[in-house]
Amino acid sequence: MTTTDTDSTAAKSPTGEELLSVTGLVKHFPIRRGVLQRQTGAVQAVDGLDFTVTKGETFSLVGESGCGKTTTGRLLTRLLEPTAGKIVFEGRDITHMSEGKIRPLRKDVQMIFQDPYGSLNPRHTVGKIVGAPYKLQHVKTEGGTKKAVQELLELVGLSPEHYNRYPHEFSGGQRQRIGIARTLALRPKLIVADEPVSALDVSIQAQVVNLLEDLQNEFDLTYVMIAHDLSVVRHVSDRVAVMYLGKIVEIADRVDLYETPMHPYTLALLSAVPIPDTKRRARQERIRLQGDVPSPINPPPACRFHTRCWKAQDICKTVEPPLLQLAPGHQTACHFPENQPGGDAPKTGTAG
Ligand SMILES: Nc1ncnc2c1ncn2[C@@H]1O[C@H](COP(=O)(O)OP(=O)(O)OP(=O)(O)O)[C@@H](O)[C@H]1O
Ligand code: SF4
Ligand SMILES: [Mg+2]
């Protein structure tokens, strides 16, 4: 993660070594109707993603509700079977790996869930919940599971005495810490954190984000961080991918994305990020989005954003814009991008 407050600092590019790569990733959920359960359509939840995640970085996936973020997270952690495409982790193709072969991978790739209430079994003690991964993976720890679990609890800022307590005895923030402790048990390499703080009070969101950051430094973790708005991941991302209706519309280094966004949808998302400067805020309000996100069952053809885009032209309705690199490390899928190097469009200057 990068937590510098000055955006002039370039986001770090951790080791440059690729940990995860995704090509053409698709997940369609079939819609079945009638007695024969014939397929009548599909929810195109994720529709052709390409990206790589570098060792040690925080790669954020951002987009409105229903754009396919959780589905992507569940595909990466192999909790869902992809419809098409390829997922490579540490050089191994894990796309359709069988349950038996995938067992060791389950140690390396873990997921923190959006809902700290629903993801912990209320009938199990904290000790049982956090120690479950050891049991599942038949891992013996030095000094026994109880000692290991108590160490994990301390690591996430809880007390070892919480071992015999139940989830309902904790606050939302503490429950998310319990979830994080469980995630860390097997010392994963990659953690997919699905909106880890969105269900928490604003006052404790920063604490949990800081904890994730400390843990990243301590254990050389790589994060795929999921968020629905750009403000949450503003200070923690190294790179950000913006999703719209199952597709990535822009990927850039944190600084470039916030300072020189190229895709109109990213600009619109940035208009939701609170900025103290009223002059800049006034300019941003002019690009606020109209209408709702269309259904992923029947998404608009070509550029999926054309029904809400103020720059849309005929070509946007007929030709899908490919995700192209328009500046170093900055990819955008738009026929008429903003802030192109050499172009005369003004910067939005949303940093700060
Ligand atoms: N198991 C499923 N069966 C059918 N449709 C599904 C399933 N899971 C997700 N979807 C649909 O796929 C689309 C993407 O859902 P997903 O949960 O990935 O979105 P999201 O970006 O995580 O949204 P949110 O911000 O609300 O969490 C939605 O239209 C959702 O209704
Ligand atoms: S391709 Fe056209 S409709 Fe799509 S974002 Fe760009 S300008 Fe808007
Ligand atoms: Mg989600």
Coordinates of C-alpha atoms and ligand atoms in Angstrom, one line a residue:
M1 CA 0.0 0.0 0.0
T2 CA 1.0 3.6 -0.5
T3 CA -0.2 6.0 2.2
T4 CA 1.6 9.1 1.3
D5 CA -0.7 12.1 1.5
T6 CA 1.1 14.0 -1.2
D7 CA 0.0 12.8 -4.5
S8 CA 3.1 14.1 -6.3
T9 CA 4.8 11.0 -4.9
A10 CA 4.7 8.3 -7.5
A11 CA 2.9 5.2 -6.3
K12 CA 5.5 2.5 -5.5
S13 CA 5.8 -0.4 -7.9
P14 CA 6.6 -3.0 -5.3
T15 CA 8.8 -5.7 -6.8
G16 CA 7.8 -5.7 -10.4
E17 CA 7.3 -9.4 -10.1
E18 CA 4.0 -10.7 -11.4
L19 CA 1.9 -12.7 -8.8
L20 CA -1.4 -12.9 -10.6
S21 CA -2.5 -12.5 -14.1
V22 CA -6.0 -12.6 -15.5
T23 CA -6.8 -12.8 -19.2
G24 CA -10.3 -12.6 -20.8
L25 CA -12.0 -13.5 -17.5
V26 CA -15.7 -14.1 -17.9
K27 CA -18.5 -15.2 -15.5
H28 CA -22.0 -15.4 -16.8
F29 CA -24.7 -16.7 -14.4
P30 CA -27.3 -18.6 -16.4
I31 CA -31.0 -17.6 -16.0
R32 CA -33.2 -20.7 -16.2
R33 CA -37.0 -20.7 -16.5
G34 CA -39.9 -23.2 -16.7
V35 CA -40.3 -26.8 -15.7
L36 CA -37.4 -27.8 -17.9
Q37 CA -35.2 -25.2 -16.4
R38 CA -34.1 -24.1 -19.9
Q39 CA -31.6 -21.3 -20.0
T40 CA -33.3 -18.1 -21.2
G41 CA -30.4 -15.7 -20.7
A42 CA -27.5 -14.9 -18.5
V43 CA -26.3 -12.3 -16.0
Q44 CA -23.1 -11.1 -17.6
A45 CA -21.5 -10.3 -14.2
V46 CA -17.9 -10.3 -15.4
D47 CA -17.3 -10.0 -19.1
G48 CA -13.7 -10.2 -20.2
L49 CA -11.2 -8.8 -17.7
D50 CA -7.5 -8.4 -18.3
F51 CA -5.1 -7.4 -15.6
T52 CA -2.1 -8.4 -13.7
V53 CA -1.2 -7.9 -10.0
T54 CA 2.4 -7.4 -8.9
K55 CA 3.9 -8.9 -5.8
G56 CA 3.5 -6.6 -2.8
E57 CA 1.1 -4.1 -4.4
T58 CA -2.4 -3.1 -3.5
F59 CA -4.5 -3.3 -6.6
S60 CA -7.9 -1.9 -6.2
L61 CA -11.1 -2.7 -8.1
V62 CA -13.6 0.1 -8.0
G63 CA -17.1 0.5 -9.4
E64 CA -20.8 0.9 -8.6
S65 CA -23.0 -1.8 -7.0
G66 CA -23.5 -4.7 -9.3
C67 CA -20.6 -4.1 -11.7
G68 CA -19.0 -7.5 -10.9
K69 CA -16.4 -6.7 -8.2
T70 CA -17.4 -9.5 -5.7
T71 CA -17.8 -12.0 -8.6
T72 CA -14.3 -11.1 -9.7
G73 CA -13.0 -11.6 -6.2
R74 CA -14.7 -15.0 -6.0
L75 CA -13.2 -16.0 -9.3
L76 CA -9.7 -15.0 -8.3
T77 CA -10.0 -17.0 -5.0
R78 CA -11.6 -19.8 -7.0
L79 CA -14.8 -19.8 -5.0
L80 CA -16.5 -19.6 -8.4
E81 CA -15.8 -21.4 -11.6
P82 CA -15.0 -19.0 -14.5
T83 CA -17.2 -19.3 -17.7
A84 CA -14.1 -18.4 -19.8
G85 CA -10.7 -16.8 -19.6
K86 CA -7.5 -17.7 -17.7
I87 CA -6.2 -17.1 -14.2
V88 CA -2.5 -17.6 -13.6
F89 CA -1.1 -17.5 -10.0
E90 CA 2.7 -17.6 -9.5
G91 CA 3.1 -18.9 -13.0
R92 CA 0.5 -21.7 -12.6
D93 CA -2.7 -21.9 -14.5
I94 CA -5.3 -22.2 -11.8
T95 CA -8.4 -21.5 -14.0
H96 CA -10.0 -24.9 -13.8
M97 CA -7.9 -26.6 -11.2
S98 CA -9.7 -29.5 -9.5
E99 CA -10.6 -29.3 -5.8
G100 CA -7.8 -31.7 -4.9
K101 CA -5.1 -29.8 -6.7
I102 CA -6.4 -26.4 -5.5
R103 CA -6.1 -27.3 -1.8
P104 CA -2.5 -25.9 -1.4
L105 CA -3.6 -22.7 -3.3
R106 CA -6.3 -22.1 -0.7
K107 CA -3.5 -21.3 1.7
D108 CA -1.9 -18.8 -0.6
V109 CA -5.0 -16.9 -1.7
Q110 CA -7.6 -15.8 0.9
M111 CA -10.6 -13.6 0.9
I112 CA -11.9 -11.0 3.5
F113 CA -15.6 -10.7 3.1
Q114 CA -17.8 -7.6 2.8
D115 CA -20.0 -8.5 5.7
P116 CA -18.3 -9.1 9.0
Y117 CA -21.6 -10.2 10.5
G118 CA -22.6 -12.8 8.0
S119 CA -19.2 -14.3 7.4
L120 CA -18.6 -15.5 11.0
N121 CA -20.6 -18.5 12.3
P122 CA -22.5 -17.2 15.3
R123 CA -22.4 -20.6 17.0
H124 CA -18.6 -20.9 17.0
T125 CA -16.2 -19.4 19.4
V126 CA -13.6 -16.9 18.1
G127 CA -11.0 -19.6 18.8
K128 CA -12.8 -22.1 16.6
I129 CA -13.4 -19.6 13.8
V130 CA -9.8 -18.3 13.6
G131 CA -8.4 -21.8 14.1
A132 CA -10.6 -23.3 11.4
P133 CA -8.1 -22.9 8.5
Y134 CA -5.5 -25.0 10.4
K135 CA -8.0 -27.8 10.8
L136 CA -9.2 -27.6 7.2
Q137 CA -5.7 -27.6 5.8
H138 CA -4.4 -30.2 8.4
V139 CA -1.7 -27.7 9.5
K140 CA 0.1 -28.4 12.8
T141 CA 1.5 -25.3 14.5
E142 CA 4.3 -25.1 17.0
G143 CA 2.8 -24.9 20.5
G144 CA -0.6 -26.0 19.3
T145 CA -3.5 -24.3 17.5
K146 CA -4.7 -22.4 20.6
K147 CA -1.4 -20.6 21.0
A148 CA -1.3 -19.8 17.2
V149 CA -4.8 -18.4 17.3
Q150 CA -4.1 -16.3 20.4
E151 CA -1.0 -14.9 18.6
L152 CA -3.2 -14.1 15.6
L153 CA -5.7 -12.3 17.8
E154 CA -3.0 -10.1 19.2
L155 CA -1.7 -9.4 15.7
V156 CA -5.0 -7.9 14.7
G157 CA -5.4 -5.9 17.9
L158 CA -7.7 -8.2 19.8
S159 CA -6.9 -9.8 23.2
P160 CA -5.9 -13.5 23.5
E161 CA -8.7 -13.7 26.2
H162 CA -11.2 -13.3 23.4
Y163 CA -10.5 -16.9 22.4
N164 CA -13.6 -18.4 24.1
R165 CA -16.0 -15.6 23.2
Y166 CA -18.7 -15.6 20.5
P167 CA -19.0 -13.2 17.5
H168 CA -22.1 -11.4 18.8
E169 CA -20.1 -10.1 21.8
F170 CA -18.0 -7.9 19.5
S171 CA -18.5 -4.7 17.6
G172 CA -18.5 -4.6 13.8
G173 CA -14.9 -3.4 13.7
Q174 CA -13.8 -6.2 16.1
R175 CA -15.6 -8.8 14.0
Q176 CA -13.8 -7.6 10.9
R177 CA -10.6 -8.1 12.9
I178 CA -11.7 -11.6 13.7
G179 CA -12.2 -12.2 10.0
I180 CA -8.8 -10.8 9.2
A181 CA -7.2 -13.0 11.8
R182 CA -8.8 -16.1 10.2
T183 CA -7.6 -14.9 6.8
L184 CA -4.0 -14.6 8.1
A185 CA -3.8 -18.0 9.8
L186 CA -2.2 -19.8 6.9
R187 CA 0.1 -16.9 5.9
P188 CA -1.4 -16.2 2.5
K189 CA 0.4 -14.4 -0.3
L190 CA -2.6 -12.8 -1.8
I191 CA -5.6 -11.4 0.0
V192 CA -8.8 -10.3 -1.8
A193 CA -10.4 -7.9 0.5
D194 CA -14.0 -7.3 -0.6
E195 CA -15.2 -3.9 0.7
P196 CA -13.6 -4.8 4.1
V197 CA -14.7 -1.6 5.8
S198 CA -17.9 -0.5 4.0
A199 CA -20.2 -2.1 6.6
L200 CA -18.3 -0.4 9.4
D201 CA -18.8 3.0 11.1
V202 CA -16.8 5.7 9.3
S203 CA -15.0 6.4 12.6
I204 CA -13.4 2.9 12.7
Q205 CA -12.9 2.4 8.9
A206 CA -9.5 4.1 9.1
Q207 CA -8.4 1.8 11.9
V208 CA -9.1 -1.3 10.0
V209 CA -7.5 0.1 6.8
N210 CA -4.4 0.9 8.9
L211 CA -4.4 -2.6 10.3
L212 CA -4.5 -4.1 6.8
E213 CA -1.6 -1.8 5.8
D214 CA 0.5 -2.8 8.8
L215 CA -0.1 -6.5 8.1
Q216 CA 0.9 -6.0 4.5
N217 CA 4.2 -4.6 5.5
E218 CA 4.8 -7.2 8.1
F219 CA 3.9 -10.2 6.0
D220 CA 4.7 -9.0 2.4
L221 CA 1.1 -9.3 1.4
T222 CA -0.4 -8.5 -1.9
Y223 CA -3.9 -7.1 -1.9
V224 CA -6.7 -7.0 -4.3
M225 CA -8.9 -4.4 -2.6
I226 CA -12.5 -4.0 -3.6
A227 CA -14.4 -0.8 -3.1
H228 CA -17.5 0.9 -4.5
D229 CA -16.1 4.4 -4.4
L230 CA -12.8 5.9 -5.1
S231 CA -12.4 7.7 -1.7
V232 CA -12.0 4.5 0.4
V233 CA -9.0 3.3 -1.6
R234 CA -7.6 6.8 -2.3
H235 CA -4.6 6.5 0.0
V236 CA -4.0 2.7 0.0
S237 CA -3.9 1.8 -3.6
D238 CA -0.8 1.4 -5.8
R239 CA -2.9 0.9 -8.9
V240 CA -6.6 1.1 -9.5
A241 CA -8.9 -0.6 -12.0
V242 CA -12.3 1.0 -12.6
M243 CA -15.1 -1.4 -13.5
Y244 CA -18.4 -0.7 -15.2
L245 CA -21.0 -3.4 -15.9
G246 CA -18.6 -6.4 -15.9
K247 CA -15.8 -4.7 -17.7
I248 CA -12.6 -2.8 -16.8
V249 CA -12.8 0.7 -18.3
E250 CA -9.6 2.1 -16.9
I251 CA -6.5 0.9 -15.1
A252 CA -3.8 3.3 -13.8
D253 CA -1.3 4.0 -11.2
R254 CA -3.0 5.7 -8.3
V255 CA -1.6 9.2 -8.9
D256 CA -2.5 9.1 -12.6
L257 CA -6.0 7.8 -12.0
Y258 CA -6.9 10.5 -9.5
E259 CA -5.0 13.4 -11.2
T260 CA -5.5 12.6 -14.9
P261 CA -8.4 10.3 -15.3
M262 CA -9.1 9.4 -18.9
H263 CA -12.4 7.5 -18.9
P264 CA -15.6 9.6 -18.5
Y265 CA -16.9 7.1 -16.0
T266 CA -13.8 7.5 -13.8
L267 CA -14.4 11.3 -13.9
A268 CA -17.9 10.7 -12.8
L269 CA -16.8 8.5 -10.0
L270 CA -14.3 11.1 -8.9
S271 CA -17.1 13.6 -8.7
A272 CA -18.4 11.6 -5.8
V273 CA -15.1 11.9 -3.9
P274 CA -15.4 14.7 -1.4
I275 CA -13.0 17.6 -2.1
P276 CA -12.6 20.5 0.3
D277 CA -11.9 23.0 -2.5
T278 CA -15.3 24.5 -3.6
K279 CA -14.1 25.8 -6.9
R280 CA -13.0 22.4 -8.0
R281 CA -16.1 20.8 -6.5
A282 CA -18.3 23.1 -8.6
R283 CA -16.6 22.0 -11.8
Q284 CA -17.0 18.4 -10.9
E285 CA -20.7 18.6 -10.2
R286 CA -21.3 19.4 -13.8
I287 CA -20.3 15.8 -14.7
R288 CA -22.5 14.0 -12.3
L289 CA -24.1 10.9 -13.8
Q290 CA -27.7 10.7 -15.0
G291 CA -29.8 7.5 -14.7
D292 CA -29.2 4.1 -13.3
V293 CA -26.7 1.4 -14.2
P294 CA -28.3 -0.8 -16.9
S295 CA -29.0 -4.4 -16.2
P296 CA -26.1 -6.9 -16.7
I297 CA -28.7 -9.3 -18.2
N298 CA -29.0 -7.1 -21.3
P299 CA -26.1 -4.6 -21.2
P300 CA -25.9 -1.8 -23.8
P301 CA -23.9 -2.8 -26.9
A302 CA -20.4 -1.6 -27.8
C303 CA -19.4 0.9 -25.1
R304 CA -21.6 -0.2 -22.1
F305 CA -21.4 3.3 -20.7
H306 CA -22.9 5.0 -23.7
T307 CA -26.4 5.3 -22.2
R308 CA -25.0 7.5 -19.4
C309 CA -22.1 9.2 -21.1
W310 CA -22.2 12.9 -21.9
K311 CA -19.6 12.5 -24.6
A312 CA -21.3 9.6 -26.4
Q313 CA -21.3 9.6 -30.3
D314 CA -22.7 7.1 -32.8
I315 CA -19.4 5.1 -32.8
C316 CA -19.8 4.4 -29.1
K317 CA -23.1 2.6 -29.8
T318 CA -21.6 0.4 -32.5
V319 CA -17.9 -0.2 -31.9
E320 CA -16.6 -1.5 -28.5
P321 CA -13.6 0.6 -27.4
P322 CA -10.7 -1.7 -26.6
L323 CA -8.7 -1.2 -23.3
L324 CA -5.6 0.6 -24.7
Q325 CA -2.5 1.9 -23.1
L326 CA -2.6 5.7 -23.8
A327 CA 0.1 6.7 -21.4
P328 CA 2.8 4.6 -19.6
G329 CA 0.9 2.1 -17.3
H330 CA -2.4 3.9 -18.0
Q331 CA -5.0 1.9 -19.9
T332 CA -8.4 3.2 -21.0
A333 CA -11.4 1.9 -23.0
C334 CA -12.9 4.9 -24.6
H335 CA -13.2 6.4 -28.1
F336 CA -12.9 10.0 -26.7
P337 CA -10.8 9.8 -23.6
E338 CA -10.0 12.8 -21.4
N339 CA -6.6 14.0 -20.3
Q340 CA -4.7 12.3 -23.2
P341 CA -1.0 13.1 -23.2
G342 CA -0.5 15.8 -25.8
G343 CA -4.3 16.5 -25.8
D344 CA -5.7 19.9 -24.7
A345 CA -8.3 18.6 -22.3
P346 CA -7.8 20.1 -18.9
K347 CA -6.7 18.0 -16.0
T348 CA -9.5 17.4 -13.4
G349 CA -7.1 18.0 -10.5
T350 CA -9.0 16.0 -7.9
A351 CA -5.9 15.3 -5.8
G352 CA -5.6 16.6 -2.4
Ligands
LIG1 N1 -24.8 -16.3 -7.9 C1 -25.4 -15.5 -8.7 N2 -26.4 -15.8 -9.6 C2 -26.9 -14.9 -10.4 N3 -26.5 -13.6 -10.5 C3 -25.5 -13.2 -9.7 C4 -24.9 -14.1 -8.8 N4 -23.9 -13.4 -8.1 C5 -23.9 -12.2 -8.6 N5 -24.9 -12.0 -9.5 C6 -25.2 -10.8 -10.3 O1 -24.0 -10.4 -11.0 C7 -23.9 -9.0 -11.0 C8 -22.5 -8.6 -10.3 O2 -22.7 -8.9 -8.9 P1 -21.5 -8.6 -7.9 O3 -21.9 -9.1 -6.6 O4 -20.2 -9.2 -8.4 O5 -21.4 -7.1 -7.9 P2 -20.6 -6.1 -7.0 O6 -19.8 -5.2 -7.9 O7 -19.8 -6.8 -6.0 O8 -21.8 -5.2 -6.3 P3 -21.8 -4.6 -4.8 O9 -21.1 -3.3 -4.8 O10 -23.3 -4.4 -4.6 O11 -21.3 -5.6 -3.8 C9 -25.1 -8.5 -10.3 O12 -26.1 -8.2 -11.2 C10 -25.6 -9.6 -9.4 O13 -27.0 -9.6 -9.2
SF4_2 S1 -16.6 5.3 -25.7 FE1 -18.0 6.9 -26.0 S2 -19.8 6.4 -24.7 FE2 -18.0 5.2 -24.0 S3 -17.1 6.3 -22.4 FE3 -16.0 6.9 -24.3 S4 -17.1 8.7 -25.0 FE4 -18.4 7.7 -23.5
MG3 MG -19.8 -6.9 -3.9

